[in-house]
CSV table of C-alpha atoms and ligand atoms in Angstrom, one decimal:
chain,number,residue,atom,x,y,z
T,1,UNK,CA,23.1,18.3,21.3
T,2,UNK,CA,20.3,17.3,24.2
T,3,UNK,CA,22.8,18.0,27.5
T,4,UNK,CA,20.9,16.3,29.7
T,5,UNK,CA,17.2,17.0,28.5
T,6,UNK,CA,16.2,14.4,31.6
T,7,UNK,CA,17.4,16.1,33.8
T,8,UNK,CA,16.4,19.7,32.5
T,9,UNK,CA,12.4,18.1,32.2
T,10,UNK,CA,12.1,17.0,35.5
T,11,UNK,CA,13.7,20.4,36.9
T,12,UNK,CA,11.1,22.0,35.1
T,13,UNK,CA,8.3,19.5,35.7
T,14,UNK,CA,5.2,21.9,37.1
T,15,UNK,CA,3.4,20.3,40.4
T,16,UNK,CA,0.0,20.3,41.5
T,17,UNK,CA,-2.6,22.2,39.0
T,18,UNK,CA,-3.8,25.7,40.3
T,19,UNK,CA,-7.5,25.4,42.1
T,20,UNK,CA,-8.6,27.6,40.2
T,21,UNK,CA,-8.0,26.3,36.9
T,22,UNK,CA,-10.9,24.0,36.4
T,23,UNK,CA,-11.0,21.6,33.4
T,24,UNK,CA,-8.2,21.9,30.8
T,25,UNK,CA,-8.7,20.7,27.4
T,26,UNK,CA,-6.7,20.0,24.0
T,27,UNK,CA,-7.0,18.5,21.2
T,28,UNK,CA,-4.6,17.6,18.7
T,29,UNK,CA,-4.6,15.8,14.9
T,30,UNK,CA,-1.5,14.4,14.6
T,31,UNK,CA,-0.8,12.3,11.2
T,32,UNK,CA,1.9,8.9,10.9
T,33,UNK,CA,4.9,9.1,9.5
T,34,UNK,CA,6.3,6.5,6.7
T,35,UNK,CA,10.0,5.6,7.6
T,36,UNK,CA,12.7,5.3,4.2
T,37,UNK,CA,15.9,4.8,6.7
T,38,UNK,CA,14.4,2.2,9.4
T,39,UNK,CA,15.0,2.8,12.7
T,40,UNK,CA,14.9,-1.2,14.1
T,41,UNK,CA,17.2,-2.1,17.4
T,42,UNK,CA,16.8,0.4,20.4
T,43,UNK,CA,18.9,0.9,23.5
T,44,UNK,CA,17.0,1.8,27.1
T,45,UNK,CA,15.5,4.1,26.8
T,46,UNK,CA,13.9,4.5,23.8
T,47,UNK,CA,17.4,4.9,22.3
T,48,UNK,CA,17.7,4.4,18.9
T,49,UNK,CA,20.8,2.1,17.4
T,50,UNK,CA,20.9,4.0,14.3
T,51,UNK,CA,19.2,7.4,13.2
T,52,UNK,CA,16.0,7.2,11.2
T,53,UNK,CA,14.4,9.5,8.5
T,54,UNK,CA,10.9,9.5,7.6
T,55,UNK,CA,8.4,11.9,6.3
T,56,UNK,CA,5.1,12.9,7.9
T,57,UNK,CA,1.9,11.9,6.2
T,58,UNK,CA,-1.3,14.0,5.4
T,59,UNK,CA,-4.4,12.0,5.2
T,60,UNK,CA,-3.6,9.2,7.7
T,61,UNK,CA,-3.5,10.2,11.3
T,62,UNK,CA,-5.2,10.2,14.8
T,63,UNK,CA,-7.5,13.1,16.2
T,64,UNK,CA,-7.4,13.2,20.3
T,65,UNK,CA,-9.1,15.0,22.2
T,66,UNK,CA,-7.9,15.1,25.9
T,67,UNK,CA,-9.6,16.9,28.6
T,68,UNK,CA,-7.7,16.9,32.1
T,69,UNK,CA,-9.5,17.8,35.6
T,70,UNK,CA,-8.9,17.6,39.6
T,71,UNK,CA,-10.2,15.6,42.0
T,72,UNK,CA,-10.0,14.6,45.8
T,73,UNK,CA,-6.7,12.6,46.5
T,74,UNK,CA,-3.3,11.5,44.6
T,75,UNK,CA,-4.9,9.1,42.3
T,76,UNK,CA,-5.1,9.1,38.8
T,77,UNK,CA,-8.1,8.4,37.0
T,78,UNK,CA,-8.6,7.2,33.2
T,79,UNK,CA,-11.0,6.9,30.9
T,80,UNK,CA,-10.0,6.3,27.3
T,81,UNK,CA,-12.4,5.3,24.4
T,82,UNK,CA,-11.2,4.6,20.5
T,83,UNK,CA,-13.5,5.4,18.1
T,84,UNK,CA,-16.4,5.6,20.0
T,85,UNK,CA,-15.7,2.7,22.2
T,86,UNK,CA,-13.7,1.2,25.0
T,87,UNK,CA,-10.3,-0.5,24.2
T,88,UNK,CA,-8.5,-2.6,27.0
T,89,UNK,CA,-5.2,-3.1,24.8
T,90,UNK,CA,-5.0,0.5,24.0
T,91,UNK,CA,-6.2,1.6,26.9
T,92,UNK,CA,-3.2,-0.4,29.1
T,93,UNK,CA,-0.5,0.6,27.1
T,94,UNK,CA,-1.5,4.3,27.7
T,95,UNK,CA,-1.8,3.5,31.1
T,96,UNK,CA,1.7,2.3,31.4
T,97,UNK,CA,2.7,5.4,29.3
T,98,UNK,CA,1.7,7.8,31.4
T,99,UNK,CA,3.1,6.0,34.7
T,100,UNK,CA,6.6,6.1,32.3
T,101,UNK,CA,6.3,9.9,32.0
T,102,UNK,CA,4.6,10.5,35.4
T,103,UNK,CA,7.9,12.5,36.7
T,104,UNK,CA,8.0,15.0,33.8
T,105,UNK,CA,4.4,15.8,34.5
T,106,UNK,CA,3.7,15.6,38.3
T,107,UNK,CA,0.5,17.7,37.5
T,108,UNK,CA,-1.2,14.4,36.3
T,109,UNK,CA,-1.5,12.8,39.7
T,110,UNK,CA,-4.9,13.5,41.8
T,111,UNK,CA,-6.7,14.0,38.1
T,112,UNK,CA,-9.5,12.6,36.1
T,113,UNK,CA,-7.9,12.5,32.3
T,114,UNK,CA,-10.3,11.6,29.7
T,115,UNK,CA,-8.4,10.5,26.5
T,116,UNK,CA,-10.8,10.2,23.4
T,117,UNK,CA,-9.2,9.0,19.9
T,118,UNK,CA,-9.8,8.1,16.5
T,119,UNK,CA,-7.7,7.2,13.3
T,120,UNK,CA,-8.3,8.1,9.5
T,121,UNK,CA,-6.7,4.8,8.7
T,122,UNK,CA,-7.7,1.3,9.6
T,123,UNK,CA,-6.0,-0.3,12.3
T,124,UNK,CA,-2.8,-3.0,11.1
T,125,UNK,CA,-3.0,-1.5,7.2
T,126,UNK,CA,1.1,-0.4,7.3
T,127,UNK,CA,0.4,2.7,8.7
T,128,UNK,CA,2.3,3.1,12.5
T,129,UNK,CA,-1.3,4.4,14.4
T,130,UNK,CA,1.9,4.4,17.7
T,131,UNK,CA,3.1,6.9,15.5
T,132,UNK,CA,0.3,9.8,15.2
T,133,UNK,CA,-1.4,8.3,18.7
T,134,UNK,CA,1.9,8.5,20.7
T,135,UNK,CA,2.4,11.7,19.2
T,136,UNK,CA,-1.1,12.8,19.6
T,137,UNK,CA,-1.1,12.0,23.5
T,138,UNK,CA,2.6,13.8,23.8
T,139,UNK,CA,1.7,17.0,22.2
T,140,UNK,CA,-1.7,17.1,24.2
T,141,UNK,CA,0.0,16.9,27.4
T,142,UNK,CA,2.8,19.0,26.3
T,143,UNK,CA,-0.2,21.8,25.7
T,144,UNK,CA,-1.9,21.6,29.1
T,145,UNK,CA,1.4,22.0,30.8
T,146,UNK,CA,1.6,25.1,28.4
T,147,UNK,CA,-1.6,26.0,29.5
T,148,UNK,CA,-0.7,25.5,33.4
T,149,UNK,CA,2.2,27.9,32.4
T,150,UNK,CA,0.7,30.4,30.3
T,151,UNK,CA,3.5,29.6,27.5
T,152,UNK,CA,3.8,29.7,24.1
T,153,UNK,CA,4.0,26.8,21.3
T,154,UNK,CA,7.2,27.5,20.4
T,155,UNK,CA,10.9,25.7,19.1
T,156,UNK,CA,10.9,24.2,22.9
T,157,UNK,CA,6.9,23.0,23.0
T,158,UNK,CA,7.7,20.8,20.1
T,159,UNK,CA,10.7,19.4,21.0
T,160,UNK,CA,9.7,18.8,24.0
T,161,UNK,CA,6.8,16.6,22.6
T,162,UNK,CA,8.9,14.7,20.6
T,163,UNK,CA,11.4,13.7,23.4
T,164,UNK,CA,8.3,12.6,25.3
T,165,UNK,CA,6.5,11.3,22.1
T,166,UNK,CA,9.4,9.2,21.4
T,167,UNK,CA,9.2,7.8,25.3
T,168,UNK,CA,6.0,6.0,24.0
T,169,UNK,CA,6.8,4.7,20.7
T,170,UNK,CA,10.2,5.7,18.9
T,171,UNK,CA,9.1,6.2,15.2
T,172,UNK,CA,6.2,9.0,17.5
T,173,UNK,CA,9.1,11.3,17.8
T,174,UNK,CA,9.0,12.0,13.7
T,175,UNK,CA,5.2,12.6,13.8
T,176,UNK,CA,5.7,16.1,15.5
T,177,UNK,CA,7.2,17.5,13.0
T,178,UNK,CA,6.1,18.1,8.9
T,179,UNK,CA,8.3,17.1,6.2
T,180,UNK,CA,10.9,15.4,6.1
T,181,UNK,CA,12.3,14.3,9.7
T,182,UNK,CA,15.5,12.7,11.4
T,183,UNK,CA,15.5,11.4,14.7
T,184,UNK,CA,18.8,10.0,16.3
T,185,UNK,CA,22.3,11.7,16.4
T,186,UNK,CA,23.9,12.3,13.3
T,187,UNK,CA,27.7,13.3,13.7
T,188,UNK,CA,27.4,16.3,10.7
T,189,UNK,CA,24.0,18.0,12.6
T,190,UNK,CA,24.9,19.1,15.9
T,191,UNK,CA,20.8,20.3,16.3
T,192,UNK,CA,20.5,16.1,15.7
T,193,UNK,CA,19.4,13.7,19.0
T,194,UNK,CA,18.8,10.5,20.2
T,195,UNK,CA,16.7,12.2,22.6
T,196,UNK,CA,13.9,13.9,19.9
T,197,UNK,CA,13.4,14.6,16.3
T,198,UNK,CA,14.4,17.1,14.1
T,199,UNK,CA,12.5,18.6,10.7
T,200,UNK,CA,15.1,18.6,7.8
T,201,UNK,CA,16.6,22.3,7.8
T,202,UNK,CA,17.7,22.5,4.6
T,203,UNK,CA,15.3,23.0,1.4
T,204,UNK,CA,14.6,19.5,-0.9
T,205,UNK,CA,14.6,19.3,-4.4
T,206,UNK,CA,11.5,20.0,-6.8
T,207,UNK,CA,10.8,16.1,-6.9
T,208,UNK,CA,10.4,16.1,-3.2
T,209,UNK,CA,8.0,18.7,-2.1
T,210,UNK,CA,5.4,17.0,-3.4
T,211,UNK,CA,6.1,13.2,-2.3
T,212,UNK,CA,3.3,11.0,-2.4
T,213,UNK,CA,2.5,7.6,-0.7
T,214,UNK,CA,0.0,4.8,-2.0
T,215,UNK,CA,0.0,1.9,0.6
T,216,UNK,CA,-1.3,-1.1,-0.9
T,217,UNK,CA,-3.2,-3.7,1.5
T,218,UNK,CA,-1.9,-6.8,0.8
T,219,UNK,CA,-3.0,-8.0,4.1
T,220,UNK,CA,-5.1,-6.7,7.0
T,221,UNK,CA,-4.0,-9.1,9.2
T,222,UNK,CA,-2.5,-8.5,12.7
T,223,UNK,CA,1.2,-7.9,12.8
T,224,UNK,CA,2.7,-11.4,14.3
T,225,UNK,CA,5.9,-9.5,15.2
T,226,UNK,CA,5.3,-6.1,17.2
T,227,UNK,CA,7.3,-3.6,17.3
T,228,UNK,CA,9.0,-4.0,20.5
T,229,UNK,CA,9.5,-7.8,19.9
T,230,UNK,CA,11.2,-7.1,16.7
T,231,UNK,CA,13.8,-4.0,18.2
T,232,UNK,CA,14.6,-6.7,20.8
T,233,UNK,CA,15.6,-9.2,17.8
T,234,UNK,CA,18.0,-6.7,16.9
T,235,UNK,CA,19.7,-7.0,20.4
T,236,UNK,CA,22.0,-10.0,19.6
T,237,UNK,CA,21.6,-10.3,15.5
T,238,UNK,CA,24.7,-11.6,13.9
T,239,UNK,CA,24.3,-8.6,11.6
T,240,UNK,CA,23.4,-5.8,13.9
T,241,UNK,CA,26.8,-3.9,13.9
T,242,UNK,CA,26.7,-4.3,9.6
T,243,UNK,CA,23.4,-3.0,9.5
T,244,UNK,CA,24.2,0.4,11.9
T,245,UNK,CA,26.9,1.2,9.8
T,246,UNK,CA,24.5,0.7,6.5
T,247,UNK,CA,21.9,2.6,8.4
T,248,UNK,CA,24.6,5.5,8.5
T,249,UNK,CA,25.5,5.7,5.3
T,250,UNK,CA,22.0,5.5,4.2
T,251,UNK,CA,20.8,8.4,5.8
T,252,UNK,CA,23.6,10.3,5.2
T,253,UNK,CA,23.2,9.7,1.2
T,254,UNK,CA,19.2,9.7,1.4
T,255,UNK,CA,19.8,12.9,3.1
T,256,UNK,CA,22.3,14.5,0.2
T,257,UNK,CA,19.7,12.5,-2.6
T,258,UNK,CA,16.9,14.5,-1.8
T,259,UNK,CA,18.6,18.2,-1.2
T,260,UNK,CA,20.3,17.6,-4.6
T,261,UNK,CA,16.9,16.2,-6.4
T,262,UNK,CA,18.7,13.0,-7.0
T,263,UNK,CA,15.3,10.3,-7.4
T,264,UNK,CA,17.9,7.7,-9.2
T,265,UNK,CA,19.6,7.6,-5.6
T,266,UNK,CA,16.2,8.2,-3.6
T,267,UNK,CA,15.0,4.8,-5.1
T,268,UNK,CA,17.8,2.5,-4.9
T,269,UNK,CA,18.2,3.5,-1.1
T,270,UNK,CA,14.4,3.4,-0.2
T,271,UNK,CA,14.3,-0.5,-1.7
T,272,UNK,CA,17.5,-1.3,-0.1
T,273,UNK,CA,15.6,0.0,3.6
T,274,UNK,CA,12.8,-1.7,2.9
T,275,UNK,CA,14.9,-5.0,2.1
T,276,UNK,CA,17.3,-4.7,4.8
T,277,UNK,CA,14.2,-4.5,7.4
T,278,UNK,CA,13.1,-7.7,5.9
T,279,UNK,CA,16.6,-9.1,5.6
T,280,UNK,CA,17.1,-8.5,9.5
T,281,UNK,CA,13.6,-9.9,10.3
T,282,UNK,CA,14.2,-13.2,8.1
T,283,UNK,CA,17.9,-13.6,9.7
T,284,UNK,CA,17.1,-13.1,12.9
T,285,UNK,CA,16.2,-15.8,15.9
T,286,UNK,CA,13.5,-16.3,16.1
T,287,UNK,CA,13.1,-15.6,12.8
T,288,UNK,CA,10.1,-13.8,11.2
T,289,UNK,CA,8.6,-14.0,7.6
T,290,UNK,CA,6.5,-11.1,7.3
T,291,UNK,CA,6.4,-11.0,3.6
T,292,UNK,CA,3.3,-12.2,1.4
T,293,UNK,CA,3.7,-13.5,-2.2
T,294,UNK,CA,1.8,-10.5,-3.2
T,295,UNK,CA,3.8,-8.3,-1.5
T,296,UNK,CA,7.1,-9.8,-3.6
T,297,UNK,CA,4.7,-9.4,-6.3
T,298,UNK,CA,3.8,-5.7,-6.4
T,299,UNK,CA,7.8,-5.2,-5.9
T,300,UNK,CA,9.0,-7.1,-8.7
T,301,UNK,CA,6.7,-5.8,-10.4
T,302,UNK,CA,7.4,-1.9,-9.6
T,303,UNK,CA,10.9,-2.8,-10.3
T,304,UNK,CA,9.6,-4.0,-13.9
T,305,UNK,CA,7.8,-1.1,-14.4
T,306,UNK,CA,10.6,1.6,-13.4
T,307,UNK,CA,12.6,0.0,-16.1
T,308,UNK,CA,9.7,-0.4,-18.8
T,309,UNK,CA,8.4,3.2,-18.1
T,310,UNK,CA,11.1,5.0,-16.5
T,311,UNK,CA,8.4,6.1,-14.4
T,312,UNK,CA,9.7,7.5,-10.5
T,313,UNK,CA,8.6,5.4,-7.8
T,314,UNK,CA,9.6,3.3,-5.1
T,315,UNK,CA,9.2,1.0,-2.8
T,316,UNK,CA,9.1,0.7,1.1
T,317,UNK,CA,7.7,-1.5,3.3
T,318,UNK,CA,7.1,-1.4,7.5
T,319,UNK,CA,7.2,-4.5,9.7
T,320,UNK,CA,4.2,-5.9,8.0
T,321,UNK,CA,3.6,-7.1,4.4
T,322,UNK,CA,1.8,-4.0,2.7
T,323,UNK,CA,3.6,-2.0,0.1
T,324,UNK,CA,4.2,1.7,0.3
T,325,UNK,CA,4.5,2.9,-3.0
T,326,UNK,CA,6.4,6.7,-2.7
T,327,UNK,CA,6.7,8.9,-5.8
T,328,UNK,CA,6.6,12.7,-6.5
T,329,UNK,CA,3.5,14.7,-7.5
T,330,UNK,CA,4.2,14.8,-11.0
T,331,UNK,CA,4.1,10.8,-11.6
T,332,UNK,CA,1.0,10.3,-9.7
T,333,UNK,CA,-1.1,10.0,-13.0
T,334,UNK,CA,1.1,7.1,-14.2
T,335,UNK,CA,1.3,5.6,-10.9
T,336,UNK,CA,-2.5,5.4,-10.3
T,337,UNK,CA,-2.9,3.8,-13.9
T,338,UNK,CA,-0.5,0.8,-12.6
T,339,UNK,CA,-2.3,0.6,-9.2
T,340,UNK,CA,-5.8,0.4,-10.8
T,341,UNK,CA,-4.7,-1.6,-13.8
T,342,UNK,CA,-2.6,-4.1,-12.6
T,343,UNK,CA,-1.8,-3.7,-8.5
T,344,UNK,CA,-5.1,-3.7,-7.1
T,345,UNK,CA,-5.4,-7.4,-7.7
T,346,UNK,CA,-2.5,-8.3,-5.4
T,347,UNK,CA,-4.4,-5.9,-2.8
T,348,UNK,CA,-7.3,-7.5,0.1
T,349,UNK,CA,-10.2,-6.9,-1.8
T,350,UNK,CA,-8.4,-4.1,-4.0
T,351,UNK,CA,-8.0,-1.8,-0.7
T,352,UNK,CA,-5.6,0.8,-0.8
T,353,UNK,CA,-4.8,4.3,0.5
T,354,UNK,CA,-4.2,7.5,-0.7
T,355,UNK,CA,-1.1,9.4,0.9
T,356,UNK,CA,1.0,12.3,0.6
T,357,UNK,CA,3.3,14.5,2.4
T,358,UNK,CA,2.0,16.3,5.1
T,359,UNK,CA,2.7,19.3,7.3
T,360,UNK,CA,2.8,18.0,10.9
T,361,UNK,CA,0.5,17.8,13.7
T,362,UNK,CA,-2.4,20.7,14.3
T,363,UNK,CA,-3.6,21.9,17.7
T,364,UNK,CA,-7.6,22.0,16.8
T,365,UNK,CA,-8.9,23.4,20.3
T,366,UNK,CA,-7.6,24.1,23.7
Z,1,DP6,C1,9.8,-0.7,11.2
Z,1,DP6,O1,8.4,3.1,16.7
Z,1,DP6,O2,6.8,1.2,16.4
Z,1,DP6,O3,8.3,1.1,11.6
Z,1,DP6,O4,9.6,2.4,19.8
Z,1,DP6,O5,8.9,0.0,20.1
Z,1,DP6,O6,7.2,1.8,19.7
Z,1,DP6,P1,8.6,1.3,19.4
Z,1,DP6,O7,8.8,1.0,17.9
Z,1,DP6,P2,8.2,1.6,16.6
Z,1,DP6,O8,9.1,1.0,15.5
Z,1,DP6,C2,9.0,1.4,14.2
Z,1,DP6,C3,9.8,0.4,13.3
Z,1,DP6,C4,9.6,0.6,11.9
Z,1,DP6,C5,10.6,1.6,11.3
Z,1,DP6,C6,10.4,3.0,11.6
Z,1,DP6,O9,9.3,3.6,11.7
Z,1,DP6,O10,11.5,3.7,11.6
C-alpha cells in the first residue's frame, strides 16, 4: 500500500534550482497503453472506482523533449509546440497540469519550461495520446528532479511518475510501465494502488508475450464524449455499483487467464470490457452512442470468424468507435489476411494501425 504518498511527495518536494545548474534537459518516448478491464468513473482525485489492466504499446507513442531553465522572478513561463507547431488546447491543459502538481515540484516556479512533442499515431484514431503525453510530461519532470538530486532511475523514479502521471490523465499511470499493467487497489496485491500503477509481477503465458494490437479506423472523427465528461457520467449511473463489482471480477479472472495461458477466457472477458464501456455510455444520462455501424460490423464479424476459423483474437474498443483487434504473435498471419481481405472496407479510407506489446517508456537524452 501508498501510506500517504501525498504527503511523503511534498515532504520531499526539492525547492529553488541550484544557480549553478544552468539548463536541464530530458527527453522521454513514452508509448499508450490499450485498456482490456476499463477503468471509467473516478473519485477526486484522480481516484479510480475500479482497478484497470492494460498493456503498453510499442509503435504508438509520444516523444517529448523538455528543457527546463531559470529566470528573474517567481513566474513560470511556457512555451509548448506539437509537432512542429503551436497548440492552444494542448497547450492549456498542460498549463493547468503543471499548476495541479506545482507543490510536488516547487523547483518549477521562476523557470522558463519549453515542452516540445510529437505522436507516432494520428490524433482521435483510438489510441489515448493523454496516455503516452501525460506520461511523457510526468517522467520528464520526474528526471530533472533526479537530476537536481543527483539520483538514480530506480523502483521509486517510476513510481513516482506514475502517481504524478496518473494526476494528469488516469489511464497515464499504465504508460510508465511495459507489459502488462494494473492500476488501482486490488485486495490480493498489497504492492497494488489507487495512487500509481503497477507492472504485472508474475510471468504470462506463451500466448501473451507476444500480444499484438491492429486498431482499425472506423472513424477519425473527434471524440463527442471526452474523457472527463464520460467518468463524470459514471457519478450517478443506475448501474455504477453492478459494474465495480464486474470490473472486480474481471480483472481478477483476466488476471488468472493470462498467467495460466487461458485465450478462451482472455477473449470472452476482453469483449465483455469492451461492451460494458459501451453499455455504460448508452445507459447513461446524458446518454452517448459512440458506436458506428462499422464498428458493430468488424465485431460481428470477428465473432464470425473466431467460430469459422478458430482463429485467437479479440476485441476491444476505447471511448470512441475504432476497433482494437488484440491477438498473440502466432495468429498474426491469419489475422492480417481478414483485415486486408475483408475489414479494411469497414475502415476510413482502409486506415489502420500496426500495434504490439511494448516495453515501457525510454529516457532518450538528459
Ligand atoms: C475508456 O485516462 O483518458 O480509455 O483520467 O479523465 O484523463 P482521465 O481519463 P482517461 O480515461 C480512459 C478511459 C478509457 C479506459 C481506460 O483506458 O482504462
Amino acid at each position: 500500500m501508498s501510506g500517504g504518498l501525498h504527503q511523503k511527495y511534498l515532504d520531499e518536494a526539492v525547492g529553488q534550482i541550484p544557480g549553478s545548474m544552468g539548463i536541464l534537459k530530458s527527453t522521454w518516448r513514452c508509448p499508450s497503453n490499450i485498456a482490456l478491464v476499463k477503468y471509467w468513473g473516478k473519485k477526486h482525485v484522480q481516484i479510480p472506482a475500479n482497478p484497470s489492466l492494460s498493456f503498453t504499446l510499442s509503435n504508438s507513442y509520444t516523444e517529448m523533449n523538455l528543457t527546463i531553465g531559470k529566470h528573474a522572478g517567481n513566474a513560470q513561463e511556457l512555451e509548448y509546440s506539437f509537432e512542429g507547431e503551436q497548440n492552444e488546447a494542448f497547450e492549456s491543459r498542460i498549463r493547468g497540469y503543471l499548476r495541479n502538481i506545482s507543490s510536488y515540484f516547487p523547483f518549477l516556479s521562476g523557470c522558463n519550461i519549453r515542452i516540445a512533442s510529437r505522436n507516432t499515431f494520428p490524433h482521435s484514431s483510438g489510441i489515448a495520446s493523454s496516455a503516452s503525453s501525460m506520461g511523457a510530461l510526468a517522467l520528464g519532470i520526474c528526471s530533472i528532479e533526479r537530476q537536481i538530486l543527483d539520483g538514480s532511475k530506480d523502483e521509486d523514479f517510476y513510481r513516482k511518475a506514475s502517481y504524478m502521471a496518473r494526476l494528469g490523465s488516469g489511464s497515464a499511470a499504465r504508460s510508465v510501465y511495459g507489459g502488462f499493467v494494473t492500476w488501482g487497489t486490488m485486495e490480493d496485491n498489497e504492492h497494488t494502488s489507487d495512487e500509481f500503477a503497477t507492472p504485472l509481477a508474475e510471468s504470462v503465458g506463451p500466448a501473451f508475450t507476444s500480444l499484438c494490437d491492429a486498431v482499425l479506423i472506423i472513424s477519425p472523427d473527434k471524440k463527442s464524449v471526452s474523457s472527463s465528461q464520460g467518468h463524470a457520467l459514471m457519478d450517478d449511473h443506475p448501474y455504477a455499483g453492478a459494474r465495480y463489482l464486474q470490473a472486480r471480477k474481471n480483472i481478477l479472472d483476466l488476471r488468472r487467464a493470462i498467467i495460466g495461458n487461458d485465450i478462451k477466457t482472455f477473449i470472452q472477458i476482453a469483449e465483455n470490457e469492451a461492451l460494458a464501456l459501451h453499455g455504460l455510455m448508452m445507459s447513461s444520462d446524458p446518454a452517448f452512442l459512440l458506436l458506428k455501424p462499422g464498428t458493430l460490423q468488424v465485431m460481428s464479424r470477428i465473432q464470425e470468424f473466431r467460430k469459422e476459423k478458430g482463429i485467437s483474437v479479440a476485441f476491444t474498443l476505447d471511448a470512441g468507435p475504432n476497433v482494437h483487434l488484440i491477438y498473440p504473435g502466432y495468429e498474426r498471419e491469419k489475422v492480417l489476411a481478414l483485415i486486408m481481405d475483408e475489414l479494411l472496407g469497414y475502415c476510413y479510407q482502409e486506415q489502420w494501425l500496426d500495434d504490439r506489446m511494448g516495453t515501457g517508456p525510454e529516457e532518450l537524452s538528459v
